[in-house]
């Protein structure tokens, strides 16, 4: 009934039980569910740790992620960004890392672009973001991370490094992006495995360099997610 004033109506009954979430994570149940079901490589406890970290610092400026893939981790960042009135930049060339190519462990043949014959996760990313209703908050940047970093000049409250995982590219992401983290802001690494039996050593080696720089100090660790805070003076 158009124009009907229903303000005195009893509040609608809640049909579905609300999932138990850490309210500090800044994700409403719909967005949390979208993040959980999205294609990608982000265990829920680590995604929630990322969201909580984002919520703690997002008032300091925009968030930036390296390694969009299909937008799963972007959703964990989107809730806190919206709550703080800021945005998430997420960078990927969308052609996948080495282990995502045909014949490798994490290959997904549904992500092959028939036009080019190459992997392309950008369409799935846009669907993930649109279906979750966060296209206004999540801004995709298509390109090579170190190249984008060379042209970047906006201070960031949080940089999340989850791109290529061997030492050289992970180091390039760290060197290119960490100077843009504001004092008090966070630098977050994913897939950090101290024990070589559990995973590749690239992110671990770069994490150690970040700590020994004296610029970043550990805040907390959840699974393979390591959260560091920038504790020195002004950004570059
Ligand atoms: N965060 C994602 C997973 C990222 S997987 C999730 O939550 O599921 C790593 C991604 O990094 C891949 O999509 C790959 O294309 C991207 N990547 C690797 N090297 C890159 C580079 N030099 N520049 C931009 N993106 C890169
Ligand atoms: Mg990862």
PDB file of C-alpha atoms and ligand atoms in Angstrom:
ATOM      1  CA  UNK A   1       0.000   0.000   0.000  1.00  0.00           C
ATOM      2  CA  UNK A   2       1.817   3.045  -1.249  1.00  0.00           C
ATOM      3  CA  UNK A   3       1.819   5.942   1.178  1.00  0.00           C
ATOM      4  CA  UNK A   4       0.431   3.889   4.037  1.00  0.00           C
ATOM      5  CA  UNK A   5       1.903   4.958   7.344  1.00  0.00           C
ATOM      6  CA  UNK A   6       2.896   1.803   9.172  1.00  0.00           C
ATOM      7  CA  UNK A   7       5.047   3.359  11.877  1.00  0.00           C
ATOM      8  CA  UNK A   8       2.752   2.091  14.655  1.00  0.00           C
ATOM      9  CA  UNK A   9       2.858  -1.481  13.389  1.00  0.00           C
ATOM     10  CA  UNK A  10       4.539  -4.092  15.557  1.00  0.00           C
ATOM     11  CA  UNK A  11       8.141  -4.738  14.511  1.00  0.00           C
ATOM     12  CA  UNK A  12       8.550  -7.609  12.047  1.00  0.00           C
ATOM     13  CA  UNK A  13       9.350 -10.905  13.670  1.00  0.00           C
ATOM     14  CA  UNK A  14      12.853 -12.179  13.161  1.00  0.00           C
ATOM     15  CA  UNK A  15      12.490 -15.479  11.320  1.00  0.00           C
ATOM     16  CA  UNK A  16      16.073 -16.683  10.955  1.00  0.00           C
ATOM     17  CA  UNK A  17      18.235 -17.001  14.021  1.00  0.00           C
ATOM     18  CA  UNK A  18      21.061 -14.452  13.775  1.00  0.00           C
ATOM     19  CA  UNK A  19      24.480 -16.070  13.502  1.00  0.00           C
ATOM     20  CA  UNK A  20      26.766 -15.396  16.415  1.00  0.00           C
ATOM     21  CA  UNK A  21      29.393 -12.921  15.256  1.00  0.00           C
ATOM     22  CA  UNK A  22      31.901 -10.737  16.947  1.00  0.00           C
ATOM     23  CA  UNK A  23      30.080  -7.399  16.710  1.00  0.00           C
ATOM     24  CA  UNK A  24      33.459  -5.670  16.579  1.00  0.00           C
ATOM     25  CA  UNK A  25      34.097  -7.205  13.198  1.00  0.00           C
ATOM     26  CA  UNK A  26      31.755  -4.659  11.597  1.00  0.00           C
ATOM     27  CA  UNK A  27      30.011  -7.131   9.305  1.00  0.00           C
ATOM     28  CA  UNK A  28      26.248  -7.480   9.264  1.00  0.00           C
ATOM     29  CA  UNK A  29      24.980 -11.075   8.956  1.00  0.00           C
ATOM     30  CA  UNK A  30      24.170 -10.724   5.237  1.00  0.00           C
ATOM     31  CA  UNK A  31      27.633  -9.458   4.373  1.00  0.00           C
ATOM     32  CA  UNK A  32      29.279 -12.026   6.610  1.00  0.00           C
ATOM     33  CA  UNK A  33      27.374 -14.789   4.850  1.00  0.00           C
ATOM     34  CA  UNK A  34      28.345 -13.396   1.443  1.00  0.00           C
ATOM     35  CA  UNK A  35      31.999 -13.396   2.521  1.00  0.00           C
ATOM     36  CA  UNK A  36      31.725 -16.949   3.796  1.00  0.00           C
ATOM     37  CA  UNK A  37      30.249 -18.350   0.588  1.00  0.00           C
ATOM     38  CA  UNK A  38      32.379 -16.318  -1.867  1.00  0.00           C
ATOM     39  CA  UNK A  39      34.953 -18.211  -3.903  1.00  0.00           C
ATOM     40  CA  UNK A  40      38.462 -17.735  -2.601  1.00  0.00           C
ATOM     41  CA  UNK A  41      41.166 -18.421  -0.081  1.00  0.00           C
ATOM     42  CA  UNK A  42      40.181 -16.862   3.220  1.00  0.00           C
ATOM     43  CA  UNK A  43      39.264 -19.036   6.227  1.00  0.00           C
ATOM     44  CA  UNK A  44      36.482 -17.406   8.219  1.00  0.00           C
ATOM     45  CA  UNK A  45      38.473 -16.906  11.436  1.00  0.00           C
ATOM     46  CA  UNK A  46      41.225 -15.136   9.510  1.00  0.00           C
ATOM     47  CA  UNK A  47      38.675 -13.090   7.551  1.00  0.00           C
ATOM     48  CA  UNK A  48      37.082 -11.968  10.813  1.00  0.00           C
ATOM     49  CA  UNK A  49      40.513 -11.086  12.201  1.00  0.00           C
ATOM     50  CA  UNK A  50      41.071  -8.978   9.090  1.00  0.00           C
ATOM     51  CA  UNK A  51      37.684  -7.302   9.544  1.00  0.00           C
ATOM     52  CA  UNK A  52      38.385  -6.585  13.206  1.00  0.00           C
ATOM     53  CA  UNK A  53      41.763  -5.061  12.339  1.00  0.00           C
ATOM     54  CA  UNK A  54      40.129  -2.950   9.641  1.00  0.00           C
ATOM     55  CA  UNK A  55      37.509  -1.702  12.044  1.00  0.00           C
ATOM     56  CA  UNK A  56      40.196  -0.628  14.515  1.00  0.00           C
ATOM     57  CA  UNK A  57      41.978   1.663  12.061  1.00  0.00           C
ATOM     58  CA  UNK A  58      39.562   2.544   9.232  1.00  0.00           C
ATOM     59  CA  UNK A  59      38.877   5.987  10.706  1.00  0.00           C
ATOM     60  CA  UNK A  60      42.483   6.840   9.700  1.00  0.00           C
ATOM     61  CA  UNK A  61      41.853   6.483   5.958  1.00  0.00           C
ATOM     62  CA  UNK A  62      41.134   4.086   3.083  1.00  0.00           C
ATOM     63  CA  UNK A  63      42.062   0.390   3.165  1.00  0.00           C
ATOM     64  CA  UNK A  64      44.039  -1.336   0.416  1.00  0.00           C
ATOM     65  CA  UNK A  65      44.375  -5.005  -0.458  1.00  0.00           C
ATOM     66  CA  UNK A  66      46.826  -6.695  -2.817  1.00  0.00           C
ATOM     67  CA  UNK A  67      45.352  -9.925  -4.189  1.00  0.00           C
ATOM     68  CA  UNK A  68      41.642  -9.498  -4.978  1.00  0.00           C
ATOM     69  CA  UNK A  69      41.066 -12.850  -6.731  1.00  0.00           C
ATOM     70  CA  UNK A  70      37.240 -13.232  -6.613  1.00  0.00           C
ATOM     71  CA  UNK A  71      36.650 -10.644  -3.887  1.00  0.00           C
ATOM     72  CA  UNK A  72      36.289 -12.889  -0.829  1.00  0.00           C
ATOM     73  CA  UNK A  73      38.656 -11.011   1.479  1.00  0.00           C
ATOM     74  CA  UNK A  74      37.420  -7.712  -0.011  1.00  0.00           C
ATOM     75  CA  UNK A  75      34.031  -8.480   1.557  1.00  0.00           C
ATOM     76  CA  UNK A  76      35.576  -8.882   5.015  1.00  0.00           C
ATOM     77  CA  UNK A  77      37.100  -5.411   4.551  1.00  0.00           C
ATOM     78  CA  UNK A  78      33.972  -3.837   3.062  1.00  0.00           C
ATOM     79  CA  UNK A  79      31.849  -3.847   6.248  1.00  0.00           C
ATOM     80  CA  UNK A  80      34.392  -1.992   8.387  1.00  0.00           C
ATOM     81  CA  UNK A  81      35.115   0.428   5.511  1.00  0.00           C
ATOM     82  CA  UNK A  82      31.426   1.253   5.168  1.00  0.00           C
ATOM     83  CA  UNK A  83      31.060   1.708   8.911  1.00  0.00           C
ATOM     84  CA  UNK A  84      33.979   4.184   8.912  1.00  0.00           C
ATOM     85  CA  UNK A  85      32.723   6.027   5.819  1.00  0.00           C
ATOM     86  CA  UNK A  86      35.750   5.069   3.757  1.00  0.00           C
ATOM     87  CA  UNK A  87      36.581   2.660   0.899  1.00  0.00           C
ATOM     88  CA  UNK A  88      38.591  -0.466   0.090  1.00  0.00           C
ATOM     89  CA  UNK A  89      40.965  -0.392  -2.877  1.00  0.00           C
ATOM     90  CA  UNK A  90      41.754  -3.887  -4.093  1.00  0.00           C
ATOM     91  CA  UNK A  91      44.473  -4.637  -6.635  1.00  0.00           C
ATOM     92  CA  UNK A  92      44.908  -7.632  -8.922  1.00  0.00           C
ATOM     93  CA  UNK A  93      45.930  -8.178 -12.534  1.00  0.00           C
ATOM     94  CA  UNK A  94      43.314 -10.968 -12.335  1.00  0.00           C
ATOM     95  CA  UNK A  95      45.489 -13.425 -14.254  1.00  0.00           C
ATOM     96  CA  UNK A  96      46.169 -15.480 -11.148  1.00  0.00           C
ATOM     97  CA  UNK A  97      49.293 -16.518  -9.306  1.00  0.00           C
ATOM     98  CA  UNK A  98      51.488 -19.368 -10.474  1.00  0.00           C
ATOM     99  CA  UNK A  99      49.616 -22.013  -8.460  1.00  0.00           C
ATOM    100  CA  UNK A 100      46.311 -20.945 -10.073  1.00  0.00           C
ATOM    101  CA  UNK A 101      47.412 -21.652 -13.645  1.00  0.00           C
ATOM    102  CA  UNK A 102      46.197 -24.744 -15.558  1.00  0.00           C
ATOM    103  CA  UNK A 103      47.723 -27.923 -14.165  1.00  0.00           C
ATOM    104  CA  UNK A 104      48.511 -26.409 -10.754  1.00  0.00           C
ATOM    105  CA  UNK A 105      47.012 -27.056  -7.342  1.00  0.00           C
ATOM    106  CA  UNK A 106      44.632 -24.071  -7.139  1.00  0.00           C
ATOM    107  CA  UNK A 107      43.490 -23.946 -10.760  1.00  0.00           C
ATOM    108  CA  UNK A 108      39.790 -23.264 -11.362  1.00  0.00           C
ATOM    109  CA  UNK A 109      38.896 -23.901 -15.002  1.00  0.00           C
ATOM    110  CA  UNK A 110      35.648 -21.894 -14.658  1.00  0.00           C
ATOM    111  CA  UNK A 111      37.824 -18.764 -14.462  1.00  0.00           C
ATOM    112  CA  UNK A 112      39.331 -19.168 -17.935  1.00  0.00           C
ATOM    113  CA  UNK A 113      38.361 -16.331 -20.287  1.00  0.00           C
ATOM    114  CA  UNK A 114      37.520 -17.996 -23.605  1.00  0.00           C
ATOM    115  CA  UNK A 115      38.419 -14.842 -25.488  1.00  0.00           C
ATOM    116  CA  UNK A 116      42.030 -14.728 -24.321  1.00  0.00           C
ATOM    117  CA  UNK A 117      42.466 -18.325 -23.139  1.00  0.00           C
ATOM    118  CA  UNK A 118      43.942 -16.895 -19.927  1.00  0.00           C
ATOM    119  CA  UNK A 119      42.692 -16.968 -16.391  1.00  0.00           C
ATOM    120  CA  UNK A 120      40.604 -13.935 -15.509  1.00  0.00           C
ATOM    121  CA  UNK A 121      38.998 -13.578 -12.067  1.00  0.00           C
ATOM    122  CA  UNK A 122      37.709 -10.047 -12.702  1.00  0.00           C
ATOM    123  CA  UNK A 123      34.190 -11.053 -13.773  1.00  0.00           C
ATOM    124  CA  UNK A 124      33.703 -13.281 -10.726  1.00  0.00           C
ATOM    125  CA  UNK A 125      35.070 -10.444  -8.560  1.00  0.00           C
ATOM    126  CA  UNK A 126      32.500  -7.981  -9.914  1.00  0.00           C
ATOM    127  CA  UNK A 127      29.695 -10.477  -9.334  1.00  0.00           C
ATOM    128  CA  UNK A 128      30.836 -11.112  -5.756  1.00  0.00           C
ATOM    129  CA  UNK A 129      30.916  -7.399  -4.974  1.00  0.00           C
ATOM    130  CA  UNK A 130      27.631  -6.589  -6.731  1.00  0.00           C
ATOM    131  CA  UNK A 131      25.744  -9.526  -5.160  1.00  0.00           C
ATOM    132  CA  UNK A 132      26.946  -8.461  -1.704  1.00  0.00           C
ATOM    133  CA  UNK A 133      25.786  -4.882  -2.344  1.00  0.00           C
ATOM    134  CA  UNK A 134      29.169  -3.266  -1.718  1.00  0.00           C
ATOM    135  CA  UNK A 135      30.058  -1.891  -5.168  1.00  0.00           C
ATOM    136  CA  UNK A 136      30.045   1.611  -3.671  1.00  0.00           C
ATOM    137  CA  UNK A 137      32.671   0.673  -1.068  1.00  0.00           C
ATOM    138  CA  UNK A 138      35.006  -1.728  -2.912  1.00  0.00           C
ATOM    139  CA  UNK A 139      37.053  -0.222  -5.730  1.00  0.00           C
ATOM    140  CA  UNK A 140      38.877  -2.691  -7.961  1.00  0.00           C
ATOM    141  CA  UNK A 141      42.173  -1.698  -9.526  1.00  0.00           C
ATOM    142  CA  UNK A 142      43.313  -3.968 -12.367  1.00  0.00           C
ATOM    143  CA  UNK A 143      47.077  -4.030 -12.725  1.00  0.00           C
ATOM    144  CA  UNK A 144      50.458  -5.174 -11.468  1.00  0.00           C
ATOM    145  CA  UNK A 145      50.760  -4.333  -7.770  1.00  0.00           C
ATOM    146  CA  UNK A 146      54.322  -2.865  -7.697  1.00  0.00           C
ATOM    147  CA  UNK A 147      53.521  -0.766 -10.764  1.00  0.00           C
ATOM    148  CA  UNK A 148      50.379   0.654  -9.144  1.00  0.00           C
ATOM    149  CA  UNK A 149      52.402   1.315  -5.970  1.00  0.00           C
ATOM    150  CA  UNK A 150      54.900   3.430  -7.900  1.00  0.00           C
ATOM    151  CA  UNK A 151      52.060   5.796  -8.829  1.00  0.00           C
ATOM    152  CA  UNK A 152      50.301   5.778  -5.465  1.00  0.00           C
ATOM    153  CA  UNK A 153      50.192   8.801  -3.176  1.00  0.00           C
ATOM    154  CA  UNK A 154      47.247   8.359  -0.787  1.00  0.00           C
ATOM    155  CA  UNK A 155      47.915   7.543   2.887  1.00  0.00           C
ATOM    156  CA  UNK A 156      46.269   4.264   3.931  1.00  0.00           C
ATOM    157  CA  UNK A 157      44.935   3.048   7.271  1.00  0.00           C
ATOM    158  CA  UNK A 158      45.558  -0.610   6.413  1.00  0.00           C
ATOM    159  CA  UNK A 159      47.498  -2.479   3.739  1.00  0.00           C
ATOM    160  CA  UNK A 160      46.668  -6.166   3.349  1.00  0.00           C
ATOM    161  CA  UNK A 161      49.292  -8.139   1.427  1.00  0.00           C
ATOM    162  CA  UNK A 162      47.861 -11.323  -0.136  1.00  0.00           C
ATOM    163  CA  UNK A 163      49.262 -11.278  -3.700  1.00  0.00           C
ATOM    164  CA  UNK A 164      52.010 -13.503  -5.115  1.00  0.00           C
ATOM    165  CA  UNK A 165      53.591 -15.512  -2.316  1.00  0.00           C
ATOM    166  CA  UNK A 166      57.181 -16.167  -3.348  1.00  0.00           C
ATOM    167  CA  UNK A 167      59.854 -13.994  -1.760  1.00  0.00           C
ATOM    168  CA  UNK A 168      60.602 -11.440  -4.513  1.00  0.00           C
ATOM    169  CA  UNK A 169      57.004 -10.419  -5.323  1.00  0.00           C
ATOM    170  CA  UNK A 170      55.985 -10.426  -1.642  1.00  0.00           C
ATOM    171  CA  UNK A 171      59.000  -8.209  -0.907  1.00  0.00           C
ATOM    172  CA  UNK A 172      58.058  -5.902  -3.791  1.00  0.00           C
ATOM    173  CA  UNK A 173      54.539  -5.559  -2.346  1.00  0.00           C
ATOM    174  CA  UNK A 174      55.939  -4.802   1.098  1.00  0.00           C
ATOM    175  CA  UNK A 175      58.473  -2.245  -0.178  1.00  0.00           C
ATOM    176  CA  UNK A 176      55.951  -0.622  -2.518  1.00  0.00           C
ATOM    177  CA  UNK A 177      52.989  -0.369  -0.175  1.00  0.00           C
ATOM    178  CA  UNK A 178      54.166  -0.261   3.441  1.00  0.00           C
ATOM    179  CA  UNK A 179      55.422   3.357   3.183  1.00  0.00           C
ATOM    180  CA  UNK A 180      51.809   4.416   2.564  1.00  0.00           C
ATOM    181  CA  UNK A 181      50.552   3.066   5.900  1.00  0.00           C
ATOM    182  CA  UNK A 182      49.886   5.961   8.286  1.00  0.00           C
ATOM    183  CA  UNK A 183      51.400   5.921  11.796  1.00  0.00           C
ATOM    184  CA  UNK A 184      49.034   3.880  13.932  1.00  0.00           C
ATOM    185  CA  UNK A 185      47.787   2.090  10.798  1.00  0.00           C
ATOM    186  CA  UNK A 186      48.115  -1.622  10.119  1.00  0.00           C
ATOM    187  CA  UNK A 187      50.178  -3.739   7.767  1.00  0.00           C
ATOM    188  CA  UNK A 188      48.660  -7.211   7.427  1.00  0.00           C
ATOM    189  CA  UNK A 189      50.243 -10.275   5.826  1.00  0.00           C
ATOM    190  CA  UNK A 190      48.364 -13.416   4.841  1.00  0.00           C
ATOM    191  CA  UNK A 191      49.785 -16.941   4.440  1.00  0.00           C
ATOM    192  CA  UNK A 192      52.657 -16.425   6.850  1.00  0.00           C
ATOM    193  CA  UNK A 193      54.090 -19.822   7.792  1.00  0.00           C
ATOM    194  CA  UNK A 194      57.091 -19.932  10.071  1.00  0.00           C
ATOM    195  CA  UNK A 195      57.250 -23.713   9.639  1.00  0.00           C
ATOM    196  CA  UNK A 196      58.285 -24.626   6.051  1.00  0.00           C
ATOM    197  CA  UNK A 197      56.254 -27.845   6.331  1.00  0.00           C
ATOM    198  CA  UNK A 198      53.061 -25.771   6.551  1.00  0.00           C
ATOM    199  CA  UNK A 199      53.628 -23.427   3.602  1.00  0.00           C
ATOM    200  CA  UNK A 200      55.924 -21.306   1.436  1.00  0.00           C
ATOM    201  CA  UNK A 201      58.476 -19.118   3.195  1.00  0.00           C
ATOM    202  CA  UNK A 202      58.159 -15.926   1.110  1.00  0.00           C
ATOM    203  CA  UNK A 203      55.598 -14.127   3.288  1.00  0.00           C
ATOM    204  CA  UNK A 204      57.384 -15.280   6.476  1.00  0.00           C
ATOM    205  CA  UNK A 205      60.716 -13.862   5.278  1.00  0.00           C
ATOM    206  CA  UNK A 206      59.095 -10.563   4.327  1.00  0.00           C
ATOM    207  CA  UNK A 207      57.200 -10.440   7.623  1.00  0.00           C
ATOM    208  CA  UNK A 208      60.542 -10.823   9.436  1.00  0.00           C
ATOM    209  CA  UNK A 209      61.991  -7.943   7.408  1.00  0.00           C
ATOM    210  CA  UNK A 210      59.034  -5.751   8.349  1.00  0.00           C
ATOM    211  CA  UNK A 211      59.616  -6.488  12.030  1.00  0.00           C
ATOM    212  CA  UNK A 212      63.380  -5.972  11.864  1.00  0.00           C
ATOM    213  CA  UNK A 213      62.875  -2.625  10.067  1.00  0.00           C
ATOM    214  CA  UNK A 214      61.740  -1.250  13.437  1.00  0.00           C
ATOM    215  CA  UNK A 215      58.881   0.531  11.648  1.00  0.00           C
ATOM    216  CA  UNK A 216      56.268  -2.166  12.301  1.00  0.00           C
ATOM    217  CA  UNK A 217      55.516  -4.152  15.443  1.00  0.00           C
ATOM    218  CA  UNK A 218      53.304  -7.217  15.907  1.00  0.00           C
ATOM    219  CA  UNK A 219      49.733  -6.648  17.113  1.00  0.00           C
ATOM    220  CA  UNK A 220      48.251 -10.141  16.814  1.00  0.00           C
ATOM    221  CA  UNK A 221      48.302 -13.376  14.842  1.00  0.00           C
ATOM    222  CA  UNK A 222      45.266 -15.407  13.789  1.00  0.00           C
ATOM    223  CA  UNK A 223      46.096 -18.546  11.813  1.00  0.00           C
ATOM    224  CA  UNK A 224      48.391 -17.445   8.978  1.00  0.00           C
ATOM    225  CA  UNK A 225      47.249 -13.804   9.330  1.00  0.00           C
ATOM    226  CA  UNK A 226      49.798 -11.459  10.930  1.00  0.00           C
ATOM    227  CA  UNK A 227      48.730  -7.968  11.912  1.00  0.00           C
ATOM    228  CA  UNK A 228      51.413  -5.301  12.448  1.00  0.00           C
ATOM    229  CA  UNK A 229      51.102  -1.669  13.474  1.00  0.00           C
ATOM    230  CA  UNK A 230      53.168   1.194  12.091  1.00  0.00           C
ATOM    231  CA  UNK A 231      54.811   2.688  15.110  1.00  0.00           C
ATOM    232  CA  UNK A 232      57.213   5.307  13.684  1.00  0.00           C
ATOM    233  CA  UNK A 233      56.774   8.888  12.427  1.00  0.00           C
ATOM    234  CA  UNK A 234      55.022  10.346   9.355  1.00  0.00           C
ATOM    235  CA  UNK A 235      54.485   8.470   6.102  1.00  0.00           C
ATOM    236  CA  UNK A 236      56.570   9.092   3.009  1.00  0.00           C
TER     237      UNK A 236
HETATM  238  N1  LIG B   1      42.542 -12.418  -1.198  1.00  0.00           N
HETATM  239  C1  LIG B   1      42.027 -13.446  -2.063  1.00  0.00           C
HETATM  240  C2  LIG B   1      43.074 -14.436  -2.526  1.00  0.00           C
HETATM  241  C3  LIG B   1      44.197 -13.799  -3.313  1.00  0.00           C
HETATM  242  S1  LIG B   1      45.088 -14.984  -4.241  1.00  0.00           S
HETATM  243  C4  LIG B   1      40.870 -14.185  -1.361  1.00  0.00           C
HETATM  244  O1  LIG B   1      40.404 -13.744  -0.305  1.00  0.00           O
HETATM  245  O2  LIG B   1      40.406 -15.200  -1.881  1.00  0.00           O
HETATM  246  C5  LIG B   1      46.401 -14.027  -4.876  1.00  0.00           C
HETATM  247  C6  LIG B   1      46.014 -13.070  -6.003  1.00  0.00           C
HETATM  248  O3  LIG B   1      47.134 -12.222  -6.230  1.00  0.00           O
HETATM  249  C7  LIG B   1      45.702 -13.735  -7.354  1.00  0.00           C
HETATM  250  O4  LIG B   1      44.397 -13.424  -7.765  1.00  0.00           O
HETATM  251  C8  LIG B   1      46.737 -13.131  -8.320  1.00  0.00           C
HETATM  252  O5  LIG B   1      46.221 -12.812  -9.599  1.00  0.00           O
HETATM  253  C9  LIG B   1      47.162 -11.867  -7.583  1.00  0.00           C
HETATM  254  N2  LIG B   1      48.504 -11.397  -7.937  1.00  0.00           N
HETATM  255  C10 LIG B   1      49.651 -12.099  -7.950  1.00  0.00           C
HETATM  256  N3  LIG B   1      50.689 -11.323  -8.308  1.00  0.00           N
HETATM  257  C11 LIG B   1      50.176 -10.075  -8.539  1.00  0.00           C
HETATM  258  C12 LIG B   1      50.744  -8.828  -8.962  1.00  0.00           C
HETATM  259  N4  LIG B   1      52.058  -8.695  -9.201  1.00  0.00           N
HETATM  260  N5  LIG B   1      49.922  -7.774  -9.116  1.00  0.00           N
HETATM  261  C13 LIG B   1      48.588  -7.895  -8.888  1.00  0.00           C
HETATM  262  N6  LIG B   1      48.000  -9.033  -8.482  1.00  0.00           N
HETATM  263  C14 LIG B   1      48.782 -10.116  -8.313  1.00  0.00           C
HETATM  264 MG1  LIG B   2      46.077 -15.704   1.001  1.00  0.00          MG
END
